[in-house]
Amino acid sequence: MNTHPSRIVCLNAETTETLCLLGEGRRIVGYSGHAARLPAAEHCKPRVSINGIRSIERIMALDPDLVLGFGDTHASVLGLLAQRGIAVHLFNHRCVPGTLDMIRTVGSLVGRELAASDLASRIEWRIEAIRARAEQDRRPRIYLEEWDEPSITASSWVSELIQIAGGINCFADVAHHRQRERRIVEDLDEVVRRMPDIVIGSWIGRTFQPDRVAQRDGWRHVPAVVNGELHEIPSARLLHPGPAALTEGLADLHRIVENWRERRTRVFRTAFVPSDAPHRERVERVA
């Protein structure tokens, strides 16, 4: 007899994606978040909002035998559902090891422990390979912006990925704040003072506009602006602590850092080629 849940509501994108990667998307009867990362077969399933008492009724109408959520935002909703007899599981992972544990836990909940362990191990291997490569070279200073009005800098989760990819978060000192309002950069001159080599926009629900960013007052001397190092990573690939960020998002960060290193090395070599090098080469050949 199968005792694992067969009707799951996922209130966060990370658990939805994990179930689909494990081949268990059929168990999902409702989800919250963007459908773009899901297999086409899941797009037609009900989208669930978590705003107000009506969301409780909508979730109950789906007749779930398990509801998955994340963090403070979902805690109260899951509490109310538990009072109505619904099994719930609240995740609170905010780091790479915690995200790998989330994958394993989701697998355990649906009876796919081995598959989940294999998935987590493969992701972990890729992470460590990137980490080992990143240790070998100079680290660029990175300013990552989650939003522009007001400017909000990276969370501890993203800051950790920046470190693994080979960079240094310019605002690591505020990354530990969970609330976005605690990570607002009130004075954009502070970004200028921290002189980022790379600027990355991962604006939530909006397309990054590098030209507009480059024109901010006082930014024309910022190394990232001078050298054209303004990049975008879509928020769905990076900001949520799930499989996408550990694979695609981290790969994007690593590629940006590696390209910066390659361009820096090329410029460095060119700058130090002696002006008489071709002449010396001809003399040596004649000799």
Short mmCIF file of C-alpha atoms in Angstrom, two decimals:
data_model
loop_
_atom_site.label_atom_id
_atom_site.label_comp_id
_atom_site.label_asym_id
_atom_site.label_seq_id
_atom_site.Cartn_x
_atom_site.Cartn_y
_atom_site.Cartn_z
CA MET A 1 0.00 0.00 0.00
CA ASN A 2 1.39 3.40 -1.03
CA THR A 3 1.36 5.68 1.99
CA HIS A 4 3.14 8.60 0.32
CA PRO A 5 1.15 11.76 -0.49
CA SER A 6 -0.41 11.82 -3.95
CA ARG A 7 -2.03 15.29 -3.88
CA ILE A 8 0.57 17.95 -3.05
CA VAL A 9 0.21 21.71 -3.06
CA CYS A 10 3.53 23.57 -3.38
CA LEU A 11 3.50 27.13 -2.11
CA ASN A 12 7.10 27.78 -3.21
CA ALA A 13 8.74 27.32 -6.59
CA GLU A 14 11.69 25.33 -5.25
CA THR A 15 9.64 22.36 -4.07
CA THR A 16 7.58 22.37 -7.28
CA GLU A 17 10.72 22.25 -9.37
CA THR A 18 12.28 19.54 -7.19
CA LEU A 19 9.25 17.27 -7.55
CA CYS A 20 9.33 17.70 -11.32
CA LEU A 21 13.05 16.93 -11.48
CA LEU A 22 12.34 13.72 -9.56
CA GLY A 23 9.65 12.78 -12.08
CA GLU A 24 6.89 13.26 -9.52
CA GLY A 25 5.09 16.24 -11.04
CA ARG A 26 1.90 14.20 -11.31
CA ARG A 27 1.53 14.49 -7.52
CA ILE A 28 1.22 18.29 -7.72
CA VAL A 29 -2.39 19.49 -7.67
CA GLY A 30 -1.67 23.17 -7.15
CA TYR A 31 1.35 25.45 -7.02
CA SER A 32 2.51 28.99 -6.50
CA GLY A 33 5.19 30.71 -8.54
CA HIS A 34 6.15 30.90 -12.17
CA ALA A 35 5.13 28.12 -14.54
CA ALA A 36 7.99 28.83 -16.95
CA ARG A 37 10.33 26.41 -15.17
CA LEU A 38 7.82 23.55 -15.10
CA PRO A 39 7.14 20.84 -17.70
CA ALA A 40 4.33 21.78 -20.06
CA ALA A 41 2.07 19.15 -18.49
CA GLU A 42 2.03 21.07 -15.21
CA HIS A 43 1.11 24.48 -16.66
CA CYS A 44 -2.61 23.77 -16.64
CA LYS A 45 -2.74 22.97 -12.94
CA PRO A 46 -4.30 25.50 -10.54
CA ARG A 47 -2.18 28.42 -9.37
CA VAL A 48 -2.46 29.09 -5.65
CA SER A 49 -2.30 32.50 -3.99
CA ILE A 50 -1.35 32.83 -0.32
CA ASN A 51 -3.06 36.13 0.36
CA GLY A 52 -5.85 36.11 2.93
CA ILE A 53 -8.36 33.56 4.18
CA ARG A 54 -9.59 32.90 0.66
CA SER A 55 -6.28 31.23 -0.12
CA ILE A 56 -6.95 28.71 2.67
CA GLU A 57 -10.31 27.82 1.14
CA ARG A 58 -8.79 27.53 -2.33
CA ILE A 59 -6.07 25.19 -1.05
CA MET A 60 -8.62 23.10 0.85
CA ALA A 61 -10.73 22.82 -2.31
CA LEU A 62 -7.82 21.02 -3.98
CA ASP A 63 -8.14 18.24 -1.37
CA PRO A 64 -4.38 18.01 -0.67
CA ASP A 65 -2.79 15.36 1.52
CA LEU A 66 0.39 17.47 1.85
CA VAL A 67 1.16 21.19 1.54
CA LEU A 68 4.75 22.40 1.22
CA GLY A 69 5.86 25.93 2.08
CA PHE A 70 8.87 28.06 2.87
CA GLY A 71 9.83 30.60 5.49
CA ASP A 72 7.92 33.20 7.47
CA THR A 73 5.58 34.01 4.59
CA HIS A 74 4.02 30.56 4.57
CA ALA A 75 4.24 29.71 8.27
CA SER A 76 0.86 31.17 9.22
CA VAL A 77 -0.90 29.59 6.22
CA LEU A 78 0.54 26.17 7.00
CA GLY A 79 -0.46 26.58 10.63
CA LEU A 80 -4.08 27.21 9.68
CA LEU A 81 -4.06 24.26 7.30
CA ALA A 82 -2.62 22.01 10.01
CA GLN A 83 -5.49 23.04 12.29
CA ARG A 84 -7.84 21.72 9.62
CA GLY A 85 -6.10 18.36 9.56
CA ILE A 86 -3.88 18.83 6.51
CA ALA A 87 -0.32 17.49 6.64
CA VAL A 88 2.17 20.29 6.08
CA HIS A 89 5.94 20.72 5.83
CA LEU A 90 7.64 24.09 6.27
CA PHE A 91 11.13 24.49 4.84
CA ASN A 92 13.46 27.28 5.94
CA HIS A 93 16.65 26.65 3.96
CA ARG A 94 18.74 29.72 3.16
CA CYS A 95 22.12 28.24 2.20
CA VAL A 96 23.59 25.71 -0.23
CA PRO A 97 23.75 22.77 2.25
CA GLY A 98 20.20 23.54 3.37
CA THR A 99 18.95 23.53 -0.22
CA LEU A 100 20.58 20.17 -0.89
CA ASP A 101 18.89 18.86 2.26
CA MET A 102 15.57 20.24 0.98
CA ILE A 103 15.95 18.19 -2.20
CA ARG A 104 16.63 15.04 -0.18
CA THR A 105 13.70 15.73 2.16
CA VAL A 106 11.25 16.26 -0.70
CA GLY A 107 12.43 12.96 -2.16
CA SER A 108 11.88 11.23 1.15
CA LEU A 109 8.36 12.64 1.46
CA VAL A 110 7.32 11.02 -1.82
CA GLY A 111 9.30 7.79 -1.50
CA ARG A 112 12.09 8.76 -3.89
CA GLU A 113 15.01 8.86 -1.45
CA LEU A 114 17.56 7.31 -3.81
CA ALA A 115 16.63 9.51 -6.76
CA ALA A 116 16.73 12.63 -4.59
CA SER A 117 20.06 11.65 -3.05
CA ASP A 118 21.49 11.10 -6.53
CA LEU A 119 20.16 14.46 -7.75
CA ALA A 120 21.58 16.29 -4.73
CA SER A 121 24.95 14.54 -5.08
CA ARG A 122 25.25 15.44 -8.76
CA ILE A 123 24.43 19.08 -8.03
CA GLU A 124 26.88 19.11 -5.12
CA TRP A 125 29.64 17.70 -7.33
CA ARG A 126 29.13 20.52 -9.85
CA ILE A 127 29.16 23.10 -7.07
CA GLU A 128 32.44 21.82 -5.67
CA ALA A 129 34.01 21.74 -9.14
CA ILE A 130 33.13 25.42 -9.61
CA ARG A 131 34.32 26.26 -6.11
CA ALA A 132 37.70 24.57 -6.72
CA ARG A 133 38.18 26.40 -10.02
CA ALA A 134 37.24 29.74 -8.47
CA GLU A 135 39.91 29.46 -5.75
CA GLN A 136 42.70 29.72 -8.30
CA ASP A 137 42.31 33.32 -9.44
CA ARG A 138 41.69 36.87 -8.31
CA ARG A 139 38.13 37.55 -7.22
CA PRO A 140 36.18 40.43 -8.79
CA ARG A 141 34.03 42.66 -6.58
CA ILE A 142 30.38 42.14 -7.51
CA TYR A 143 27.38 44.36 -6.86
CA LEU A 144 24.21 42.34 -7.36
CA GLU A 145 20.90 44.18 -7.39
CA GLU A 146 17.59 42.41 -6.75
CA TRP A 147 15.55 45.56 -7.36
CA ASP A 148 16.27 49.10 -8.51
CA GLU A 149 13.60 51.36 -6.95
CA PRO A 150 14.79 51.27 -4.25
CA SER A 151 18.05 49.48 -4.91
CA ILE A 152 18.17 46.22 -2.97
CA THR A 153 21.34 44.19 -2.77
CA ALA A 154 21.89 40.42 -2.52
CA SER A 155 20.69 38.13 0.27
CA SER A 156 22.98 35.76 2.15
CA TRP A 157 21.85 32.96 -0.18
CA VAL A 158 22.97 34.82 -3.31
CA SER A 159 26.06 36.11 -1.54
CA GLU A 160 27.10 32.51 -0.93
CA LEU A 161 26.65 31.67 -4.61
CA ILE A 162 28.75 34.70 -5.58
CA GLN A 163 31.53 33.43 -3.31
CA ILE A 164 31.36 29.91 -4.79
CA ALA A 165 31.43 31.33 -8.34
CA GLY A 166 34.66 33.19 -7.59
CA GLY A 167 33.47 36.68 -6.72
CA ILE A 168 33.19 38.93 -3.68
CA ASN A 169 29.83 40.44 -2.77
CA CYS A 170 30.38 44.19 -2.36
CA PHE A 171 27.62 44.30 0.25
CA ALA A 172 28.33 41.09 2.13
CA ASP A 173 28.05 43.09 5.36
CA VAL A 174 24.26 43.44 4.94
CA ALA A 175 23.53 40.13 3.18
CA HIS A 176 22.54 38.40 6.42
CA HIS A 177 19.33 40.45 6.70
CA ARG A 178 16.37 38.33 5.60
CA GLN A 179 14.04 41.27 5.04
CA ARG A 180 14.65 43.05 1.75
CA GLU A 181 14.04 46.42 3.35
CA ARG A 182 17.13 45.83 5.51
CA ARG A 183 19.21 45.41 2.36
CA ILE A 184 18.20 48.67 0.68
CA VAL A 185 21.16 50.75 -0.52
CA GLU A 186 19.95 54.16 0.58
CA ASP A 187 22.89 56.05 -0.92
CA LEU A 188 23.96 54.82 -4.36
CA ASP A 189 27.23 56.70 -3.91
CA GLU A 190 28.10 53.87 -1.53
CA VAL A 191 28.15 51.52 -4.53
CA VAL A 192 30.58 53.89 -6.22
CA ARG A 193 32.80 53.91 -3.14
CA ARG A 194 32.90 50.10 -3.10
CA MET A 195 34.04 50.11 -6.75
CA PRO A 196 32.48 46.89 -8.10
CA ASP A 197 34.26 45.21 -11.01
CA ILE A 198 30.96 43.62 -12.06
CA VAL A 199 27.33 44.71 -11.69
CA ILE A 200 24.61 42.07 -12.02
CA GLY A 201 20.92 42.85 -12.20
CA SER A 202 18.44 40.18 -11.12
CA TRP A 203 15.37 42.35 -10.85
CA ILE A 204 12.31 40.44 -9.67
CA GLY A 205 9.74 40.34 -12.44
CA ARG A 206 11.49 42.99 -14.54
CA THR A 207 14.13 43.10 -17.25
CA PHE A 208 17.48 44.55 -16.17
CA GLN A 209 18.35 47.82 -17.95
CA PRO A 210 22.15 48.16 -18.03
CA ASP A 211 22.15 51.42 -20.02
CA ARG A 212 20.00 53.13 -17.41
CA VAL A 213 22.14 51.76 -14.59
CA ALA A 214 25.33 52.99 -16.28
CA GLN A 215 23.87 56.52 -16.40
CA ARG A 216 23.30 56.79 -12.66
CA ASP A 217 24.88 59.87 -11.13
CA GLY A 218 28.55 59.34 -10.39
CA TRP A 219 28.69 55.82 -11.83
CA ARG A 220 30.71 56.54 -14.98
CA HIS A 221 33.97 55.88 -13.11
CA VAL A 222 32.81 52.60 -11.57
CA PRO A 223 35.06 49.82 -12.97
CA ALA A 224 32.05 47.72 -14.02
CA VAL A 225 30.66 50.62 -16.04
CA VAL A 226 34.03 51.60 -17.52
CA ASN A 227 34.66 48.04 -18.70
CA GLY A 228 31.12 47.19 -19.77
CA GLU A 229 30.65 44.57 -17.05
CA LEU A 230 26.90 45.00 -16.52
CA HIS A 231 25.02 41.72 -16.78
CA GLU A 232 21.60 40.22 -16.14
CA ILE A 233 20.64 36.93 -14.53
CA PRO A 234 16.86 36.37 -14.47
CA SER A 235 15.58 36.27 -10.90
CA ALA A 236 13.90 32.88 -11.41
CA ARG A 237 17.34 31.37 -12.09
CA LEU A 238 19.06 32.84 -9.04
CA LEU A 239 17.06 34.35 -6.19
CA HIS A 240 15.10 31.29 -5.04
CA PRO A 241 17.05 28.71 -2.97
CA GLY A 242 16.33 25.73 -5.17
CA PRO A 243 17.76 23.51 -7.91
CA ALA A 244 17.64 26.23 -10.59
CA ALA A 245 19.92 28.54 -8.64
CA LEU A 246 22.35 25.74 -7.77
CA THR A 247 22.66 24.79 -11.43
CA GLU A 248 21.70 27.50 -13.92
CA GLY A 249 22.10 30.53 -11.65
CA LEU A 250 25.48 29.45 -10.31
CA ALA A 251 26.63 28.58 -13.83
CA ASP A 252 25.62 32.09 -14.98
CA LEU A 253 27.59 33.68 -12.14
CA HIS A 254 30.62 31.50 -12.84
CA ARG A 255 30.53 32.30 -16.56
CA ILE A 256 30.40 36.05 -15.85
CA VAL A 257 33.34 35.79 -13.45
CA GLU A 258 35.37 33.60 -15.83
CA ASN A 259 34.76 35.97 -18.75
CA TRP A 260 35.85 38.90 -16.58
CA ARG A 261 39.05 37.06 -15.70
CA GLU A 262 39.72 36.21 -19.33
CA ARG A 263 39.26 39.81 -20.47
CA ARG A 264 41.38 41.09 -17.59
CA THR A 265 44.19 38.64 -18.43
CA ARG A 266 44.05 39.57 -22.12
CA VAL A 267 44.26 43.29 -21.34
CA PHE A 268 47.06 42.70 -18.83
CA ARG A 269 49.13 40.74 -21.34
CA THR A 270 48.59 43.30 -24.09
CA ALA A 271 49.50 46.18 -21.81
CA PHE A 272 52.88 44.64 -20.97
CA VAL A 273 54.02 43.61 -24.46
CA PRO A 274 57.20 45.70 -25.05
CA SER A 275 56.76 48.15 -27.90
CA ASP A 276 59.97 46.93 -29.54
CA ALA A 277 59.04 43.24 -29.33
CA PRO A 278 58.53 42.77 -33.11
CA HIS A 279 61.88 44.52 -33.80
CA ARG A 280 63.70 42.35 -31.27
CA GLU A 281 62.17 39.25 -32.83
CA ARG A 282 63.47 40.24 -36.27
CA VAL A 283 66.94 40.92 -34.90
CA GLU A 284 67.04 37.56 -33.16
CA ARG A 285 66.01 35.78 -36.38
CA VAL A 286 68.71 37.56 -38.40
CA ALA A 287 71.26 36.70 -35.74
#
